[in-house]
Amino acid sequence: MIKVHRRTVGRVLGAAAIIGLGFATLADAASERVPRDLGPRTGVVVAVAHGYPPGTIVIFSDKRTLDLVLGGDRARRYQIGVGRNGFRWSGVVKVGRKAEWPDWRPPAEMKARSPELPEIVPAGPFNPMGARGIYLYRGNTDTLYRIHGTNDRSTVGEFASSGCFRMSNADVIDLYDRVRIGTMVVVQ
């Protein structure tokens, strides 16, 4: 895991940001700590009895899986990381927005817990949102929870987040291409 130092706040672009993250040179940034691929593909088609219409996303926090209902009692199941103790939630939301290689802006609650977090982390290998962001809304209101990729694949399959759902970048790209704005998301 790459830690962002306090002195990097406000530095978000170019070599200054890379060096501010603790690397002496740009070449040092291209070390084994920077992901070289999109991670594993875990999506497999499984038999299910959800009763939800095709296209629905069903998240099982306790099992750390996400199902995209295909219909005919089948779903594409992915391994995910979910909220750690005190950060898990349940309910019905919808996909309100999607973004490729999104920036990350830590929510105010997260910044209150960790004031050293920067205001923004641009897209790239140091961004905790990874390759895609699927933004979850309740009505027309952003919940601030996301289904997103991660560049720290050790957290996929774990109870590790502050309430978001993490997938390998390969898996979130696959899911992103399969879902539409308005898709129902059931979190159990």
N, CA, C and O of each residue as an XYZ file, in Angstrom:
752
protein
N       0.838     -1.171      0.000
C       0.000      0.000      0.000
C       0.886      1.237      0.000
O       1.868      1.305      0.740
N       0.542      2.204     -0.821
C       1.321      3.428     -0.909
C       0.651      4.473     -0.045
O      -0.528      4.772     -0.236
N       1.374      5.026      0.889
C       0.825      6.037      1.776
C       1.062      7.416      1.182
O       2.135      7.703      0.650
N       0.055      8.253      1.279
C       0.166      9.625      0.807
C       0.585     10.476      1.990
O      -0.107     10.520      3.007
N       1.704     11.145      1.861
C       2.223     11.967      2.942
C       1.531     13.320      2.961
O       1.052     13.796      1.932
N       1.481     13.933      4.129
C       0.832     15.227      4.319
C       1.351     16.262      3.325
O       0.587     17.102      2.849
N       2.632     16.208      3.012
C       3.196     17.237      2.125
C       2.695     17.109      0.689
O       2.957     17.990     -0.130
N       1.977     16.025      0.364
C       1.462     15.873     -0.997
C       0.128     16.564     -1.193
O      -0.337     16.674     -2.328
N      -0.506     17.037     -0.122
C      -1.800     17.699     -0.266
C      -1.646     18.873     -1.220
O      -0.752     19.706     -1.071
N      -2.521     18.920     -2.187
C      -2.475     20.000     -3.168
C      -1.653     19.662     -4.393
O      -1.825     20.301     -5.431
N      -0.759     18.675     -4.313
C       0.026     18.277     -5.488
C      -0.682     17.110     -6.139
O      -0.782     16.031     -5.555
N      -1.163     17.318     -7.326
C      -1.928     16.258     -7.949
C      -1.497     15.882     -9.360
O      -2.015     14.911     -9.913
N      -0.581     16.606     -9.949
C      -0.223     16.301    -11.325
C       1.279     16.209    -11.518
O       2.053     16.840    -10.798
N       1.678     15.415    -12.497
C       3.046     15.381    -12.967
C       4.064     14.836    -12.000
O       3.727     14.204    -10.999
N       5.331     15.095    -12.321
C       6.460     14.576    -11.559
C       6.436     15.046    -10.111
O       6.826     14.299     -9.214
N       5.986     16.264     -9.873
C       5.953     16.772     -8.497
C       5.090     15.884     -7.619
O       5.434     15.638     -6.463
N       3.965     15.396     -8.153
C       3.092     14.521     -7.364
C       3.757     13.177     -7.117
O       3.670     12.642     -6.012
N       4.418     12.624     -8.119
C       5.092     11.333     -7.971
C       6.209     11.457     -6.946
O       6.327     10.616     -6.055
N       7.020     12.486     -7.062
C       8.115     12.677     -6.117
C       7.557     12.970     -4.730
O       8.118     12.521     -3.730
N       6.441     13.730     -4.659
C       5.799     14.020     -3.381
C       5.249     12.785     -2.696
O       5.053     12.795     -1.481
N       4.994     11.723     -3.445
C       4.518     10.478     -2.858
C       5.661      9.662     -2.266
O       5.444      8.537     -1.815
N       6.841     10.194     -2.261
C       7.962      9.504     -1.636
C       8.932      8.868     -2.611
O       9.860      8.181     -2.184
N       8.748      9.074     -3.912
C       9.651      8.515     -4.902
C      10.692      9.559     -5.260
O      10.361     10.733     -5.425
N      11.937      9.150     -5.381
C      13.013     10.077     -5.726
C      12.933     10.490     -7.189
O      13.230     11.633     -7.536
N      12.528      9.552     -8.044
C      12.457      9.839     -9.479
C      11.208      9.191    -10.053
O      10.550      8.381     -9.400
N      10.892      9.568    -11.295
C       9.778      8.921    -11.969
C      10.063      7.436    -12.180
O       9.144      6.618    -12.133
N      11.304      7.085    -12.408
C      11.662      5.673    -12.583
C      11.371      4.882    -11.316
O      10.935      3.733    -11.386
N      11.613      5.495    -10.151
C      11.323      4.808     -8.896
C       9.827      4.548     -8.745
O       9.428      3.560     -8.129
N       8.997      5.432     -9.306
C       7.545      5.252     -9.220
C       7.107      4.010     -9.988
O       6.084      3.406     -9.667
N       7.881      3.630    -10.998
C       7.559      2.443    -11.793
C       8.156      1.202    -11.135
O       8.831      0.403    -11.785
N       7.900      1.057     -9.852
C       8.415     -0.087     -9.100
C       7.360     -1.174     -9.007
O       6.302     -1.081     -9.630
N       7.650     -2.197     -8.231
C       6.696     -3.287     -8.048
C       5.453     -2.847     -7.293
O       4.475     -3.593     -7.253
N       5.457     -1.656     -6.691
C       4.274     -1.183     -5.971
C       3.204     -0.631     -6.903
O       2.060     -0.453     -6.484
N       3.550     -0.357     -8.153
C       2.589      0.158     -9.120
C       2.049     -1.031     -9.912
O       2.829     -1.767    -10.516
N       0.710     -1.238     -9.921
C       0.147     -2.392    -10.630
C       0.522     -2.395    -12.105
O       0.493     -1.355    -12.763
N       0.873     -3.558    -12.616
C       1.255     -3.704    -14.016
C       0.119     -4.270    -14.870
O       0.202     -4.266    -16.098
N      -0.937     -4.753    -14.222
C      -2.062     -5.295    -14.963
C      -3.356     -4.937    -14.240
O      -3.333     -4.275    -13.203
N      -4.461     -5.369    -14.781
C      -5.770     -5.011    -14.230
C      -6.249     -5.960    -13.141
O      -7.340     -5.787    -12.597
N      -5.442     -6.954    -12.826
C      -5.833     -7.891    -11.781
C      -6.626     -9.066    -12.325
O      -6.869     -9.167    -13.528
N      -7.023     -9.949    -11.425
C      -7.700    -11.176    -11.855
C      -9.134    -10.930    -12.309
O      -9.780     -9.961    -11.909
N      -9.604    -11.830    -13.148
C     -11.016    -11.869    -13.541
C     -11.661    -12.966    -12.701
O     -11.282    -14.133    -12.798
N     -12.631    -12.589    -11.881
C     -13.272    -13.583    -11.015
C     -14.695    -13.893    -11.459
O     -15.316    -14.809    -10.919
N     -15.232    -13.148    -12.439
C     -16.618    -13.330    -12.862
C     -16.868    -14.712    -13.443
O     -16.222    -15.124    -14.406
N     -17.815    -15.421    -12.841
C     -18.229    -16.742    -13.330
C     -19.756    -16.789    -13.324
O     -20.401    -16.141    -12.499
N     -20.324    -17.551    -14.241
C     -21.776    -17.714    -14.283
C     -22.151    -18.820    -13.307
O     -21.589    -19.915    -13.338
N     -23.125    -18.507    -12.428
C     -23.567    -19.453    -11.399
C     -25.084    -19.582    -11.455
O     -25.776    -18.706    -11.976
N     -25.593    -20.686    -10.910
C     -27.033    -20.887    -10.767
C     -27.488    -20.163     -9.509
O     -26.859    -20.278     -8.457
N     -28.585    -19.412     -9.618
C     -29.110    -18.644     -8.489
C     -30.633    -18.728     -8.463
O     -31.263    -19.153     -9.432
N     -31.204    -18.322     -7.354
C     -32.661    -18.238     -7.233
C     -33.008    -16.913     -6.575
O     -33.683    -16.885     -5.546
N     -32.546    -15.813     -7.165
C     -32.750    -14.485     -6.586
C     -34.194    -14.000     -6.709
O     -34.748    -13.444     -5.761
N     -34.793    -14.209     -7.861
C     -36.115    -13.666     -8.115
C     -36.089    -12.220     -8.578
O     -37.147    -11.602     -8.692
N     -34.920    -11.663     -8.848
C     -34.794    -10.291     -9.339
C     -34.748    -10.298    -10.865
O     -34.331    -11.287    -11.469
N     -35.174     -9.200    -11.489
C     -35.150     -9.154    -12.953
C     -33.715     -9.116    -13.492
O     -32.799     -8.669    -12.802
N     -33.530     -9.588    -14.730
C     -32.209     -9.517    -15.352
C     -31.682     -8.086    -15.329
O     -32.431     -7.126    -15.511
N     -30.376     -7.967    -15.100
C     -29.723     -6.666    -15.036
C     -29.555     -6.142    -13.626
O     -28.778     -5.213    -13.406
N     -30.266     -6.717    -12.656
C     -30.157     -6.285    -11.262
C     -28.814     -6.723    -10.688
O     -28.333     -7.820    -10.972
N     -28.214     -5.854     -9.877
C     -27.001     -6.200     -9.132
C     -27.421     -6.563     -7.711
O     -28.145     -5.809     -7.059
N     -26.964     -7.717     -7.235
C     -27.245     -8.144     -5.868
C     -25.908     -8.354     -5.169
O     -25.084     -9.158     -5.605
N     -25.704     -7.615     -4.072
C     -24.452     -7.689     -3.324
C     -24.703     -8.433     -2.024
O     -25.606     -8.087     -1.262
N     -23.900     -9.455     -1.776
C     -23.961    -10.225     -0.531
C     -22.729     -9.861      0.291
O     -21.660    -10.445      0.115
N     -22.887     -8.892      1.189
C     -21.742     -8.401      1.965
C     -21.082     -9.505      2.778
O     -19.855     -9.579      2.836
N     -21.884    -10.370      3.408
C     -21.304    -11.418      4.252
C     -20.474    -12.414      3.450
O     -19.493    -12.952      3.962
N     -20.857    -12.666      2.194
C     -20.119    -13.602      1.332
C     -19.052    -12.899      0.496
O     -18.202    -13.544     -0.118
N     -19.110    -11.546      0.483
C     -18.184    -10.732     -0.303
C     -18.249    -11.100     -1.786
O     -17.239    -11.319     -2.455
N     -19.521    -11.156     -2.267
C     -19.758    -11.414     -3.686
C     -20.766    -10.415     -4.222
O     -21.578     -9.863     -3.480
N     -20.694    -10.195     -5.529
C     -21.626     -9.344     -6.256
C     -22.157    -10.171     -7.408
O     -21.380    -10.724     -8.186
N     -23.488    -10.262     -7.529
C     -24.124    -10.987     -8.620
C     -24.773    -10.000     -9.578
O     -25.488     -9.097     -9.142
N     -24.540    -10.156    -10.852
C     -25.279     -9.457    -11.887
C     -26.260    -10.478    -12.448
O     -25.860    -11.433    -13.113
N     -27.557    -10.271    -12.176
C     -28.583    -11.237    -12.566
C     -28.694    -11.266    -14.092
O     -28.880    -10.234    -14.736
N     -28.574    -12.467    -14.651
C     -28.646    -12.659    -16.094
C     -30.026    -13.118    -16.545
O     -30.385    -12.940    -17.708
N     -30.791    -13.697    -15.653
C     -32.084    -14.281    -16.000
C     -31.954    -15.780    -16.110
O     -30.849    -16.319    -16.160
N     -33.097    -16.455    -16.149
C     -33.072    -17.913    -16.257
C     -32.352    -18.556    -15.084
O     -31.665    -19.562    -15.261
N     -32.495    -17.998    -13.895
C     -31.847    -18.507    -12.684
C     -30.320    -18.566    -12.801
O     -29.677    -19.478    -12.280
N     -29.758    -17.579    -13.493
C     -28.305    -17.487    -13.619
C     -27.854    -16.071    -13.292
O     -28.597    -15.105    -13.465
N     -26.622    -15.975    -12.816
C     -26.019    -14.663    -12.543
C     -24.526    -14.754    -12.801
O     -23.928    -15.825    -12.701
N     -23.934    -13.615    -13.135
C     -22.476    -13.521    -13.223
C     -22.012    -13.068    -11.849
O     -22.373    -11.978    -11.405
N     -21.218    -13.885    -11.169
C     -20.777    -13.612     -9.799
C     -19.312    -13.187     -9.785
O     -18.453    -13.808    -10.412
N     -19.057    -12.091     -9.038
C     -17.715    -11.549     -8.878
C     -17.334    -11.539     -7.402
O     -18.192    -11.422     -6.528
N     -16.057    -11.662     -7.143
C     -15.529    -11.489     -5.785
C     -15.334     -9.995     -5.548
O     -14.845     -9.281     -6.423
N     -15.724     -9.517     -4.343
C     -15.595     -8.093     -4.028
C     -15.041     -7.903     -2.623
O     -15.079     -8.819     -1.801
N     -14.534     -6.724     -2.357
C     -14.215     -6.291     -1.006
C     -15.370     -5.421     -0.519
O     -15.967     -4.683     -1.302
N     -15.685     -5.508      0.771
C     -16.820     -4.773      1.335
C     -16.386     -3.993      2.572
O     -15.221     -4.029      2.969
N     -17.336     -3.295      3.167
C     -17.060     -2.479      4.345
C     -16.574     -3.287      5.531
O     -17.066     -4.379      5.814
N     -15.593     -2.721      6.217
C     -15.103     -3.359      7.445
C     -16.135     -3.144      8.549
O     -17.143     -2.472      8.331
N     -15.894     -3.706      9.727
C     -16.829     -3.577     10.843
C     -17.202     -2.118     11.066
O     -16.337     -1.244     11.101
N     -18.482     -1.869     11.214
C     -18.981     -0.527     11.435
C     -19.255      0.252     10.155
O     -19.792      1.358     10.213
N     -18.894     -0.307      8.996
C     -19.076      0.403      7.733
C     -19.921     -0.377      6.728
O     -20.078      0.061      5.589
N     -20.464     -1.517      7.128
C     -21.333     -2.268      6.217
C     -22.739     -1.688      6.278
O     -23.155     -1.158      7.308
N     -23.454     -1.787      5.195
C     -24.812     -1.263      5.110
C     -25.625     -2.144      4.177
O     -25.076     -2.975      3.454
N     -26.935     -1.955      4.198
C     -27.810     -2.711      3.307
C     -28.921     -1.790      2.821
O     -29.180     -0.741      3.411
N     -29.559     -2.191      1.756
C     -30.651     -1.412      1.204
C     -30.717     -1.550     -0.305
O     -29.963     -2.311     -0.913
N     -31.630     -0.802     -0.894
C     -31.815     -0.816     -2.340
C     -31.471      0.574     -2.863
O     -32.027      1.576     -2.413
N     -30.552      0.620     -3.814
C     -30.114      1.860     -4.441
C     -30.111      1.631     -5.954
O     -30.541      0.581     -6.431
N     -29.629      2.608     -6.692
C     -29.538      2.436     -8.135
C     -28.225      3.028     -8.629
O     -27.590      3.832     -7.946
N     -27.837      2.618     -9.818
C     -26.667      3.210    -10.461
C     -27.097      4.586    -10.961
O     -27.955      4.700    -11.836
N     -26.489      5.630    -10.394
C     -26.850      6.994    -10.763
C     -25.855      7.655    -11.694
O     -26.154      8.667    -12.328
N     -24.668      7.071    -11.768
C     -23.606      7.664    -12.589
C     -22.520      6.618    -12.776
O     -22.374      5.716    -11.952
N     -21.759      6.735    -13.856
C     -20.617      5.865    -14.115
C     -19.463      6.727    -14.602
O     -19.676      7.743    -15.263
N     -18.236      6.318    -14.273
C     -17.066      7.073    -14.725
C     -15.901      6.135    -14.996
O     -15.656      5.194    -14.242
N     -15.182      6.406    -16.089
C     -13.951      5.683    -16.412
C     -12.779      6.425    -15.801
O     -12.689      7.647    -15.919
N     -11.886      5.705    -15.154
C     -10.697      6.263    -14.511
C     -11.056      7.524    -13.717
O     -10.540      8.605    -14.001
N     -11.946      7.381    -12.716
C     -12.411      8.560    -11.980
C     -11.358      9.119    -11.034
O     -10.475      8.404    -10.561
N     -11.475     10.415    -10.773
C     -10.724     11.017     -9.675
C     -11.372     10.550     -8.377
O     -12.501     10.059     -8.390
N     -10.672     10.698     -7.261
C     -11.250     10.366     -5.961
C     -11.154     11.573     -5.046
O     -10.083     12.149     -4.857
N     -12.278     11.937     -4.493
C     -12.352     13.010     -3.502
C     -12.840     12.387     -2.202
O     -14.006     12.004     -2.110
N     -11.984     12.275     -1.200
C     -12.428     11.664      0.060
C     -13.606     12.438      0.645
O     -13.555     13.665      0.717
N     -14.682     11.735      1.071
C     -15.816     12.416      1.700
C     -15.396     13.096      3.007
O     -14.393     12.729      3.620
N     -16.177     14.083      3.415
C     -15.871     14.852      4.629
C     -15.711     13.947      5.853
O     -14.825     14.173      6.677
N     -16.562     12.926      5.976
C     -16.470     12.017      7.128
C     -15.132     11.285      7.156
O     -14.545     11.086      8.219
N     -14.661     10.888      5.982
C     -13.383     10.186      5.880
C     -12.232     11.130      6.194
O     -11.271     10.751      6.864
N     -12.336     12.368      5.704
C     -11.283     13.360      5.986
C     -11.246     13.699      7.478
O     -10.179     13.987      8.020
N     -12.401     13.665      8.141
C     -12.428     13.928      9.585
C     -11.683     12.817     10.339
O     -11.009     13.083     11.334
N     -11.808     11.560      9.856
C     -11.099     10.431     10.488
C      -9.621     10.422     10.131
O      -8.791      9.993     10.932
N      -9.290     10.890      8.942
C      -7.914     10.866      8.442
C      -7.593     12.204      7.794
O      -7.615     12.313      6.568
N      -7.293     13.230      8.595
C      -7.084     14.571      8.042
C      -5.924     14.682      7.053
O      -5.853     15.654      6.301
N      -5.017     13.707      7.039
C      -3.883     13.765      6.118
C      -4.274     13.454      4.679
O      -3.464     13.637      3.770
N      -5.511     12.982      4.451
C      -5.934     12.672      3.092
C      -5.964     13.933      2.243
O      -6.325     15.005      2.728
N      -5.585     13.807      0.974
C      -5.613     14.983      0.092
C      -7.051     15.339     -0.278
O      -7.970     14.558     -0.034
N      -7.239     16.492     -0.854
C      -8.569     16.908     -1.314
C      -9.015     16.080     -2.513
O     -10.200     15.787     -2.672
N      -8.054     15.707     -3.352
C      -8.362     14.942     -4.562
C      -7.163     14.065     -4.906
O      -6.012     14.455     -4.709
N      -7.455     12.869     -5.427
C      -6.422     11.996     -5.975
C      -6.813     11.773     -7.436
O      -7.880     11.223     -7.709
N      -5.960     12.194     -8.381
C      -6.306     12.040     -9.790
C      -6.290     10.571    -10.208
O      -5.721      9.719     -9.525
N      -6.918     10.299    -11.333
C      -6.912      8.949    -11.891
C      -5.482      8.465    -12.048
O      -4.580      9.252    -12.335
N      -5.277      7.173    -11.859
C      -3.946      6.607    -12.036
C      -3.649      5.545    -11.009
O      -4.538      5.132    -10.266
N      -2.405      5.095    -10.957
C      -2.056      3.947    -10.120
C      -2.123      4.212     -8.623
O      -2.066      3.260     -7.845
N      -2.238      5.445     -8.192
C      -2.309      5.747     -6.766
C      -3.740      6.060     -6.329
O      -3.981      6.377     -5.164
N      -4.679      5.973     -7.256
C      -6.061      6.314     -6.973
C      -6.807      5.091     -6.440
O      -6.812      4.050     -7.096
N      -7.438      5.191     -5.265
C      -8.144      4.042     -4.704
C      -9.409      3.651     -5.461
O      -9.971      2.592     -5.183
N      -9.877      4.463     -6.406
C     -11.082      4.122     -7.185
C     -10.772      3.195     -8.356
O     -11.687      2.604     -8.928
N      -9.508      3.059     -8.719
C      -9.150      2.158     -9.800
C      -9.673      2.595    -11.158
O      -9.804      3.785    -11.441
N      -9.969      1.600    -11.993
C     -10.268      1.823    -13.406
C     -11.670      2.352    -13.698
O     -11.868      3.045    -14.695
N     -12.640      2.036    -12.847
C     -14.023      2.459    -13.095
C     -14.713      2.752    -11.774
O     -14.398      2.164    -10.739
N     -15.659      3.674    -11.837
C     -16.509      3.978    -10.694
C     -17.964      3.860    -11.097
O     -18.390      4.440    -12.095
N     -18.725      3.111    -10.320
C     -20.169      2.981    -10.503
C     -20.782      3.606     -9.258
O     -20.677      3.054     -8.163
N     -21.422      4.758     -9.428
C     -21.877      5.594     -8.315
C     -23.286      5.191     -7.905
O     -24.181      5.099     -8.745
N     -23.480      4.954     -6.620
C     -24.764      4.477     -6.117
C     -25.589      5.633     -5.562
O     -25.116      6.422     -4.744
N     -26.837      5.713     -6.028
C     -27.754      6.791     -5.662
C     -28.989      6.217     -4.982
O     -29.425      5.108     -5.290
N     -29.538      6.978     -4.067
C     -30.851      6.697     -3.484
C     -31.747      7.826     -3.983
O     -31.588      8.978     -3.579
N     -32.689      7.491     -4.864
C     -33.458      8.537     -5.540
C     -32.509      9.329     -6.421
O     -31.798      8.758     -7.249
N     -32.498     10.652     -6.242
C     -31.581     11.505     -7.008
C     -30.379     11.950     -6.186
O     -29.645     12.850     -6.592
N     -30.175     11.319     -5.026
C     -29.108     11.721     -4.110
C     -27.966     10.715     -4.129
O     -28.178      9.514     -3.961
N     -26.768     11.212     -4.334
C     -25.567     10.381     -4.305
C     -25.354      9.888     -2.876
O     -25.296     10.688     -1.942
N     -25.239      8.564     -2.706
C     -25.015      7.991     -1.366
C     -23.567      8.161     -0.915
O     -23.266      7.964      0.262
N     -22.669      8.520     -1.825
C     -21.211      8.570     -1.640
C     -20.589      7.175     -1.589
O     -19.388      7.044     -1.355
N     -21.395      6.132     -1.805
C     -20.879      4.769     -1.919
C     -20.721      4.429     -3.386
O     -21.469      4.914     -4.236
N     -19.731      3.585     -3.675
C     -19.409      3.224     -5.041
C     -19.138      1.732     -5.156
O     -18.749      1.075     -4.190
N     -19.351      1.220     -6.343
C     -18.748     -0.042     -6.761
C     -17.585      0.425     -7.618
O     -17.786      1.127     -8.610
N     -16.384      0.047     -7.249
C     -15.235      0.587     -7.989
C     -14.097     -0.418     -8.049
O     -14.076     -1.417     -7.331
N     -13.161     -0.119     -8.924
C     -11.954     -0.925     -9.023
C     -11.026     -0.571     -7.875
O     -11.320      0.301     -7.058
N      -9.908     -1.262     -7.834
C      -8.883     -0.938     -6.846
C      -7.526     -1.309     -7.393
O      -7.376     -2.286     -8.128
N      -6.541     -0.516     -7.025
C      -5.155     -0.828     -7.373
C      -4.476     -1.582     -6.237
O      -3.300     -1.931     -6.337
N      -5.224     -1.839     -5.137
C      -4.720     -2.638     -4.020
C      -5.525     -3.930     -3.977
O      -6.449     -4.073     -3.177
N      -5.166     -4.862     -4.841
C      -5.980     -6.062     -5.003
C      -6.019     -6.946     -3.762
O      -6.839     -7.862     -3.690
N      -5.146     -6.691     -2.779
C      -5.194     -7.492     -1.549
C      -6.477     -7.240     -0.765
O      -6.809     -8.026      0.123
N      -7.219     -6.153     -1.069
C      -8.455     -5.837     -0.348
C      -9.688     -6.496     -0.969
O     -10.749     -6.519     -0.344
N      -9.567     -7.031     -2.187
C     -10.694     -7.705     -2.825
C     -10.905     -9.037     -2.108
O      -9.968     -9.813     -1.921
N     -12.154     -9.285     -1.712
C     -12.466    -10.497     -0.958
C     -12.360    -10.293      0.540
O     -12.509    -11.241      1.310
N     -12.105     -9.062      0.961
C     -11.910     -8.763      2.386
C     -12.964     -7.770      2.878
O     -13.698     -7.170      2.094
N     -13.012     -7.620      4.204
C     -13.798     -6.567      4.848
C     -12.819     -5.416      5.059
O     -12.126     -5.371      6.075
N     -12.758     -4.486      4.107
C     -11.643     -3.539      4.110
C     -12.011     -2.088      3.849
O     -11.184     -1.208      4.090
N     -13.213     -1.798      3.369
C     -13.505     -0.437      2.915
C     -14.302      0.352      3.953
O     -14.623     -0.144      5.033
N     -14.604      1.579      3.591
C     -15.467      2.436      4.419
C     -16.898      2.401      3.909
O     -17.646      3.360      4.098
N     -17.286      1.310      3.266
C     -18.656      1.133      2.799
C     -18.803      0.918      1.310
O     -19.861      0.495      0.845
N     -17.742      1.207      0.549
C     -17.778      0.967     -0.896
C     -17.520     -0.509     -1.181
O     -17.133     -1.273     -0.296
N     -17.742     -0.888     -2.430
C     -17.544     -2.269     -2.877
C     -16.412     -2.275     -3.893
O     -16.504     -1.646     -4.947
N     -15.335     -2.997     -3.562
C     -14.124     -3.008     -4.388
C     -14.045     -4.271     -5.216
O     -14.377     -5.365     -4.758
N     -13.596     -4.093     -6.448
C     -13.406     -5.209     -7.370
C     -12.027     -5.064     -8.009
O     -11.445     -3.980     -8.006
N     -11.511     -6.161     -8.554
C     -10.295     -6.002     -9.353
C     -10.634     -5.073    -10.506
O     -11.794     -4.982    -10.908
N      -9.648     -4.390    -11.035
C      -9.898     -3.494    -12.157
C     -10.459     -4.251    -13.358
O     -11.326     -3.730    -14.059
N      -9.978     -5.477    -13.607
C     -10.502     -6.277    -14.719
C     -11.986     -6.552    -14.516
O     -12.770     -6.442    -15.459
N     -12.381     -6.911    -13.290
C     -13.788     -7.204    -13.020
C     -14.660     -5.963    -13.100
O     -15.762     -6.027    -13.644
N     -14.197     -4.830    -12.569
C     -15.050     -3.641    -12.592
C     -15.224     -3.123    -14.017
O     -16.276     -2.569    -14.338
N     -14.228     -3.287    -14.873
C     -14.385     -2.904    -16.279
C     -15.453     -3.785    -16.928
O     -16.301     -3.292    -17.672
N     -15.409     -5.084    -16.646
C     -16.405     -6.009    -17.188
C     -17.809     -5.633    -16.705
O     -18.735     -5.550    -17.512
N     -17.976     -5.405    -15.400
C     -19.287     -5.033    -14.853
C     -19.757     -3.697    -15.422
O     -20.913     -3.560    -15.823
N     -18.872     -2.726    -15.456
C     -19.179     -1.378    -15.973
C     -19.785     -1.457    -17.377
O     -20.746     -0.753    -17.687
N     -19.217     -2.312    -18.215
C     -19.694     -2.446    -19.587
C     -21.054     -3.144    -19.663
O     -21.740     -3.040    -20.680
N     -21.451     -3.847    -18.613
C     -22.697     -4.616    -18.611
C     -23.878     -3.887    -17.961
O     -25.026     -4.271    -18.183
N     -23.622     -2.842    -17.162
C     -24.716     -2.173    -16.447
C     -24.990     -0.787    -17.014
O     -24.129     -0.173    -17.645
N     -26.182     -0.318    -16.780
C     -26.623      0.962    -17.287
C     -27.001      1.881    -16.127
O     -27.235      1.414    -15.012
N     -27.060      3.174    -16.388
C     -27.585      4.124    -15.419
C     -29.025      3.699    -15.114
O     -29.790      3.381    -16.024
N     -29.381      3.697    -13.842
C     -30.725      3.275    -13.431
C     -30.801      1.837    -12.967
O     -31.826      1.419    -12.429
N     -29.736      1.067    -13.163
C     -29.724     -0.327    -12.709
C     -29.999     -0.407    -11.226
O     -29.410      0.344    -10.449
N     -30.893     -1.313    -10.811
C     -31.184     -1.522     -9.392
C     -30.041     -2.306     -8.748
O     -29.532     -3.276     -9.309
N     -29.651     -1.854     -7.544
C     -28.591     -2.515     -6.780
C     -29.173     -2.858     -5.410
O     -29.598     -1.974     -4.666
N     -29.186     -4.158     -5.085
C     -29.709     -4.640     -3.813
C     -28.507     -5.042     -2.960
O     -27.745     -5.932     -3.339
N     -28.338     -4.394     -1.818
C     -27.214     -4.697     -0.926
C     -27.762     -5.436      0.278
O     -28.584     -4.899      1.021
N     -27.311     -6.671      0.475
C     -27.774     -7.511      1.588
C     -26.660     -7.739      2.581
O     -26.860     -8.423      3.586
